[in-house]
């Protein structure tokens, strides 16, 4: 029996992209629901990985790729990178047809830069699809909208029924559509199997270069230990050297790049605002996986083990919040960064919209550190040069607590179980 399709925020993003472009490329990790979402919109489909037809499809792509583009539009070409010539064929077809909403391409790996003749600029729009947010998996009630925070129309109070125990499970299970609604033992096993497949198969297939699975696992464990931090390659190398293996910096960089190309890691870039005074801003990205369940699965963590290790739980909770903020921001034409300066002042997330509006976020799982987090956000706001930048649309402490409200100093306290796009 087919699993019921849960509405995705990516549905809206895809619709808008198709309206404006001849084709849309949906990129993202395996198992995040790219094909299923594309099928909801497609009028015809070509599955390049269909074992009954793959050989003939590859021959057709080699001889006359336009044959594979024939069909009702929008036409979905799933895992297009198996025949990279299809990219140029799609671009050429769009030029000839001069219509939007012609093709949807999906891919779970970024091909080498030299496999296509043309970038597709002006014809093919790109969108990154991540696993599901808590709102999409029906675990956030969505009573607080990120969009309304930017518009200043948020209601004053809200309430989340998402308990710490439920958060621990949602984090270890992840936002993978196939795991939503499964019993805990099944859902956790599925994530473990996903990580094992990444380590033993996918990371080598992306560029055809065989990689040592034990070294890949060692690197992923180090990235998991350093999640939500700005650990650089040297720090990761030292961390690995503390165990049983040593890996050169070049190997770490190559393996990390392969994990990036299959959308397993997604580091958070630093924000570079205009400040009133000259302050050195740290530019190192923060380490994150595209879903925090990957880090949990590398350690074979369970909800119970996280509840007995709140230090690890807190770092993974921050990564969960970053995942959701990225998903929600994408729907309102925004991006997410982090901020840290030489004095140690930081914001876990800066949501920056293309029109220049921005909001600063600190992530705190419990209530004890809310006052300090709010003070830091206000300090950051006061450092911004308002002659060159806009006032922040909001300052927010994103929490794992139950009650959402606006403090007297104007800082919003928002439970992750209330947030949506």
XYZ file of C-alpha atoms in Angstrom:
421
model
C 0.000 0.000 0.000
C 1.395 3.390 -0.969
C 2.163 5.768 1.886
C -0.040 8.858 1.907
C 1.724 11.878 0.456
C 2.323 14.553 3.073
C 2.284 18.085 1.705
C 5.771 19.528 1.462
C 6.938 23.128 1.602
C 8.958 22.172 -1.479
C 5.650 21.833 -3.379
C 5.221 25.615 -3.284
C 8.865 26.258 -4.134
C 8.645 23.897 -7.107
C 5.443 25.492 -8.424
C 6.960 28.971 -8.325
C 10.167 27.791 -9.972
C 8.292 26.070 -12.808
C 6.252 29.193 -13.466
C 9.452 31.150 -13.994
C 11.684 28.597 -15.747
C 11.679 26.110 -18.574
C 12.973 23.402 -16.236
C 13.638 22.897 -12.541
C 16.429 20.777 -11.129
C 15.541 19.316 -7.728
C 18.723 18.350 -5.901
C 19.055 16.722 -2.515
C 20.041 13.591 -0.650
C 18.674 10.191 -1.493
C 15.506 9.249 0.382
C 14.386 12.846 1.046
C 11.358 12.584 -1.269
C 12.539 14.377 -4.426
C 10.964 11.914 -6.851
C 7.704 11.657 -4.928
C 7.315 15.426 -4.800
C 8.168 15.764 -8.493
C 5.634 13.038 -9.371
C 2.884 15.112 -7.792
C 3.520 17.830 -10.383
C 4.730 15.840 -13.407
C 2.492 14.907 -16.355
C 4.911 12.198 -17.574
C 7.955 10.501 -16.097
C 11.220 8.919 -17.202
C 12.871 6.797 -14.502
C 16.524 6.462 -15.469
C 17.103 3.877 -12.723
C 14.321 1.537 -13.873
C 16.329 -1.724 -14.246
C 14.080 -2.956 -17.053
C 14.882 0.063 -19.202
C 18.121 1.665 -17.960
C 20.305 0.069 -20.646
C 18.020 1.193 -23.482
C 17.649 4.671 -21.982
C 21.429 5.078 -21.830
C 21.757 3.967 -25.443
C 19.054 6.407 -26.512
C 20.777 9.199 -24.579
C 24.005 8.419 -26.397
C 22.392 8.220 -29.857
C 19.557 10.753 -29.758
C 18.784 12.237 -26.316
C 15.752 14.168 -27.581
C 13.894 10.822 -27.750
C 13.863 10.710 -23.963
C 12.353 14.185 -23.689
C 9.161 13.324 -25.570
C 6.092 13.258 -23.343
C 3.479 15.396 -21.640
C 4.846 18.356 -19.728
C 6.096 18.988 -17.181
C 8.132 15.824 -17.883
C 10.042 14.366 -14.957
C 13.491 12.926 -15.654
C 14.484 11.097 -12.500
C 18.218 10.759 -11.691
C 19.190 12.620 -14.857
C 22.893 12.573 -13.959
C 23.067 8.928 -15.090
C 23.117 10.406 -18.615
C 24.615 13.907 -18.221
C 23.985 14.692 -21.907
C 20.324 15.079 -20.958
C 21.160 18.408 -19.302
C 22.209 19.971 -22.581
C 19.326 18.256 -24.388
C 16.850 19.797 -21.925
C 18.454 23.217 -22.272
C 18.281 23.021 -26.068
C 14.658 21.830 -25.989
C 13.691 24.774 -23.803
C 15.327 27.166 -26.251
C 13.339 25.593 -29.079
C 9.972 25.417 -27.300
C 10.213 28.841 -25.613
C 7.794 27.836 -22.858
C 8.114 27.441 -19.105
C 7.179 24.374 -17.022
C 8.648 21.891 -19.509
C 10.854 19.620 -17.399
C 11.607 18.560 -13.838
C 15.004 16.966 -13.246
C 15.901 15.174 -10.030
C 19.356 14.168 -8.839
C 20.910 12.895 -5.631
C 24.490 13.753 -6.595
C 26.251 16.758 -8.095
C 28.061 15.660 -11.297
C 31.530 16.845 -12.209
C 31.722 20.409 -13.549
C 32.877 19.355 -17.005
C 30.082 16.906 -17.888
C 27.726 19.531 -19.357
C 28.363 22.094 -22.061
C 26.142 24.843 -20.649
C 25.234 25.945 -17.113
C 21.547 26.240 -17.945
C 21.415 29.841 -16.752
C 18.094 31.407 -17.649
C 16.556 28.066 -18.589
C 16.993 25.683 -15.664
C 16.230 26.739 -12.102
C 17.810 24.876 -9.193
C 16.168 24.039 -5.884
C 17.622 22.102 -2.985
C 15.246 19.709 -1.283
C 16.000 18.626 2.253
C 14.309 16.050 4.490
C 11.042 17.104 6.136
C 10.758 19.793 8.796
C 8.796 19.206 11.994
C 5.883 21.138 10.513
C 5.824 18.940 7.415
C 5.971 15.767 9.515
C 2.975 17.124 11.493
C 4.957 17.459 14.739
C 5.012 21.271 14.833
C 1.576 22.845 15.087
C 2.692 25.774 12.922
C 1.131 28.412 15.159
C 4.108 30.762 14.586
C 5.090 31.569 11.011
C 8.569 32.723 10.035
C 6.933 34.861 7.367
C 4.743 36.632 9.927
C 7.799 37.255 12.102
C 9.286 39.188 9.204
C 5.995 41.003 8.641
C 5.527 41.838 12.325
C 2.044 40.325 12.541
C 2.762 37.467 14.954
C 0.309 36.717 17.746
C 1.648 37.190 21.240
C 1.385 33.664 22.692
C 1.475 30.094 21.452
C 1.854 26.638 22.941
C 3.752 23.540 21.798
C 2.755 20.056 22.909
C 6.035 18.607 21.620
C 7.788 17.107 24.651
C 11.524 16.649 25.115
C 10.991 12.916 24.655
C 9.175 13.539 21.366
C 11.966 15.853 20.219
C 14.569 13.189 20.975
C 12.667 10.723 18.819
C 12.037 13.208 15.986
C 15.743 14.016 15.962
C 16.983 10.414 15.819
C 14.323 9.402 13.283
C 14.977 12.432 11.099
C 12.809 14.065 8.476
C 12.926 11.157 6.014
C 9.430 10.738 4.512
C 9.540 6.934 4.516
C 10.223 6.874 8.268
C 7.337 9.153 9.243
C 4.659 7.101 10.976
C 6.855 4.034 11.421
C 7.367 2.459 14.817
C 10.554 3.550 16.535
C 12.626 0.396 15.958
C 11.849 0.413 12.225
C 12.477 4.135 11.775
C 15.848 4.024 13.562
C 16.947 0.954 11.608
C 16.111 2.731 8.351
C 18.356 5.678 9.253
C 21.167 3.344 10.315
C 20.871 1.536 6.959
C 20.905 4.878 5.116
C 24.163 5.897 6.801
C 25.714 2.480 6.124
C 24.808 2.822 2.423
C 26.391 6.286 2.298
C 29.591 4.965 3.847
C 29.917 1.742 1.885
C 28.471 2.682 -1.528
C 27.257 6.217 -2.267
C 30.348 8.191 -1.267
C 32.477 6.175 -3.727
C 29.955 6.170 -6.553
C 29.704 9.955 -6.711
C 33.088 10.358 -8.405
C 34.052 6.779 -9.187
C 36.951 6.911 -6.720
C 37.004 4.038 -4.247
C 37.031 5.244 -0.642
C 37.923 3.354 2.478
C 34.608 2.763 4.316
C 36.289 2.729 7.716
C 37.885 6.103 7.035
C 34.581 7.512 5.807
C 32.898 6.308 8.994
C 35.711 7.776 11.097
C 35.337 11.143 9.359
C 31.562 11.126 9.782
C 31.933 10.321 13.472
C 34.288 13.277 13.862
C 31.884 15.559 11.986
C 29.112 14.304 14.274
C 31.205 15.031 17.384
C 31.851 18.532 16.035
C 28.319 19.221 14.834
C 27.117 22.806 15.357
C 30.725 23.994 15.801
C 33.180 25.806 13.509
C 35.743 22.996 13.626
C 38.150 23.304 10.680
C 39.952 20.528 8.816
C 42.927 20.725 11.207
C 40.639 20.355 14.228
C 38.867 17.396 12.660
C 42.222 15.805 11.832
C 43.357 16.213 15.462
C 40.048 14.787 16.654
C 40.480 11.740 14.421
C 44.109 11.326 15.519
C 42.862 10.918 19.075
C 41.317 7.601 18.053
C 42.690 4.563 16.304
C 43.057 6.098 12.817
C 44.980 8.916 11.236
C 43.765 10.552 8.020
C 45.635 13.178 6.032
C 44.147 16.627 5.579
C 43.902 16.021 1.814
C 41.927 12.818 2.345
C 39.621 14.556 4.819
C 38.987 17.360 2.325
C 38.356 14.890 -0.524
C 36.010 12.723 1.520
C 34.169 15.754 2.877
C 33.707 17.066 -0.659
C 32.257 13.716 -1.730
C 29.804 13.830 1.197
C 28.862 17.360 0.154
C 28.260 16.302 -3.432
C 25.765 13.636 -2.334
C 24.086 16.170 -0.017
C 24.968 14.398 3.231
C 26.797 17.356 4.781
C 25.544 20.932 4.530
C 27.720 23.366 6.447
C 26.292 26.701 7.599
C 28.152 29.718 6.158
C 29.113 32.775 8.198
C 27.209 36.063 7.945
C 29.112 39.238 7.133
C 27.043 42.273 8.173
C 27.947 45.948 8.215
C 28.923 46.876 11.790
C 29.209 50.223 13.581
C 32.779 49.537 14.662
C 35.595 47.485 13.177
C 35.239 43.991 14.594
C 36.851 40.896 13.136
C 34.136 38.483 12.079
C 34.817 34.761 12.065
C 34.268 33.358 8.584
C 34.472 29.621 9.263
C 31.291 27.666 8.499
C 29.508 25.640 11.153
C 29.494 21.884 10.677
C 26.118 20.320 9.951
C 24.637 17.309 8.226
C 21.621 17.892 6.017
C 19.595 16.118 8.715
C 20.654 15.667 12.356
C 19.545 12.040 12.301
C 22.670 11.270 10.256
C 24.878 12.365 13.140
C 22.724 10.426 15.590
C 22.853 7.310 13.396
C 26.651 7.443 13.100
C 26.731 7.031 16.896
C 23.817 4.567 16.845
C 22.053 6.981 19.199
C 18.529 6.315 20.415
C 16.025 8.713 21.989
C 16.855 7.228 25.410
C 20.607 7.678 24.954
C 20.118 11.338 24.004
C 17.955 11.922 27.064
C 20.862 10.732 29.204
C 23.405 12.954 27.390
C 22.017 16.473 27.190
C 25.282 17.939 25.930
C 25.057 15.896 22.716
C 21.288 16.369 22.653
C 21.738 20.145 22.730
C 24.182 20.210 19.791
C 21.931 17.939 17.730
C 18.905 20.024 18.691
C 20.648 23.094 17.306
C 21.272 21.207 14.066
C 17.603 20.189 13.951
C 16.596 23.843 14.297
C 19.009 24.859 11.529
C 17.487 22.223 9.239
C 13.984 23.535 9.855
C 15.008 27.191 9.539
C 16.616 26.410 6.186
C 13.446 24.729 4.933
C 11.191 27.545 6.135
C 13.529 30.257 4.834
C 13.663 28.731 1.373
C 9.889 29.187 1.055
C 10.165 32.932 1.670
C 13.211 33.547 -0.514
C 15.724 33.555 2.305
C 18.974 31.961 3.397
C 20.406 30.988 6.774
C 23.842 31.917 8.135
C 25.557 32.029 11.524
C 27.394 34.920 13.179
C 30.410 34.984 15.467
C 32.986 37.719 16.056
C 36.393 37.811 17.722
C 34.816 38.788 21.045
C 32.730 35.629 21.165
C 29.415 37.333 20.410
C 27.365 34.983 18.275
C 23.991 34.108 16.852
C 23.289 30.505 15.982
C 21.289 31.547 12.927
C 20.746 34.649 10.847
C 17.793 34.401 8.487
C 18.467 36.829 5.652
C 15.923 37.533 2.906
C 16.819 38.622 -0.601
C 15.132 41.995 -0.013
C 17.580 42.811 2.794
C 15.381 42.008 5.780
C 16.929 39.814 8.435
C 16.317 38.233 11.800
C 18.701 36.807 14.400
C 18.147 33.516 16.210
C 19.708 31.865 19.224
C 18.922 28.188 19.863
C 18.428 27.036 23.451
C 16.805 23.707 24.220
C 15.742 24.645 27.756
C 14.553 27.772 29.543
C 17.558 28.417 31.818
C 19.675 30.201 29.187
C 16.922 32.248 27.559
C 17.855 35.464 29.388
C 21.508 35.239 28.295
C 20.486 34.395 24.724
C 18.113 37.364 24.556
C 20.804 39.705 25.879
C 23.272 38.474 23.233
C 20.745 39.077 20.455
C 20.134 42.634 21.632
C 23.898 43.250 21.808
C 24.238 42.032 18.224
C 21.380 44.265 17.076
C 23.044 47.290 18.651
C 26.327 46.589 16.801
C 24.733 46.739 13.348
C 25.358 49.834 11.249
C 21.808 50.926 10.480
C 22.998 53.406 7.859
C 24.026 50.445 5.708
C 21.608 47.764 6.868
C 18.016 47.462 7.993
C 16.907 46.968 11.568
C 16.359 43.274 12.343
C 12.766 42.241 11.659
C 12.904 40.079 14.788
C 15.153 38.656 17.468
C 14.221 35.095 18.402
C 15.250 32.455 20.910
C 14.240 29.126 19.379
C 13.627 26.556 22.089
C 12.505 23.050 22.947
C 10.145 24.464 25.565
C 6.347 24.645 25.505
C 5.342 28.312 25.708
C 5.908 30.886 22.991
C 5.644 34.598 23.813
C 7.151 38.049 23.280
C 9.368 39.387 26.056
C 9.252 42.979 27.297
C 12.564 43.639 25.522
C 10.948 42.585 22.228
C 12.718 39.225 21.877
C 10.443 36.390 20.773
C 10.594 33.031 22.544
C 9.512 30.440 19.975
C 9.196 26.687 20.588
C 10.417 24.657 17.609
C 7.121 22.767 17.966
C 5.244 25.953 16.933
C 7.314 27.122 13.968
C 6.502 26.917 10.258
C 7.470 28.751 7.062
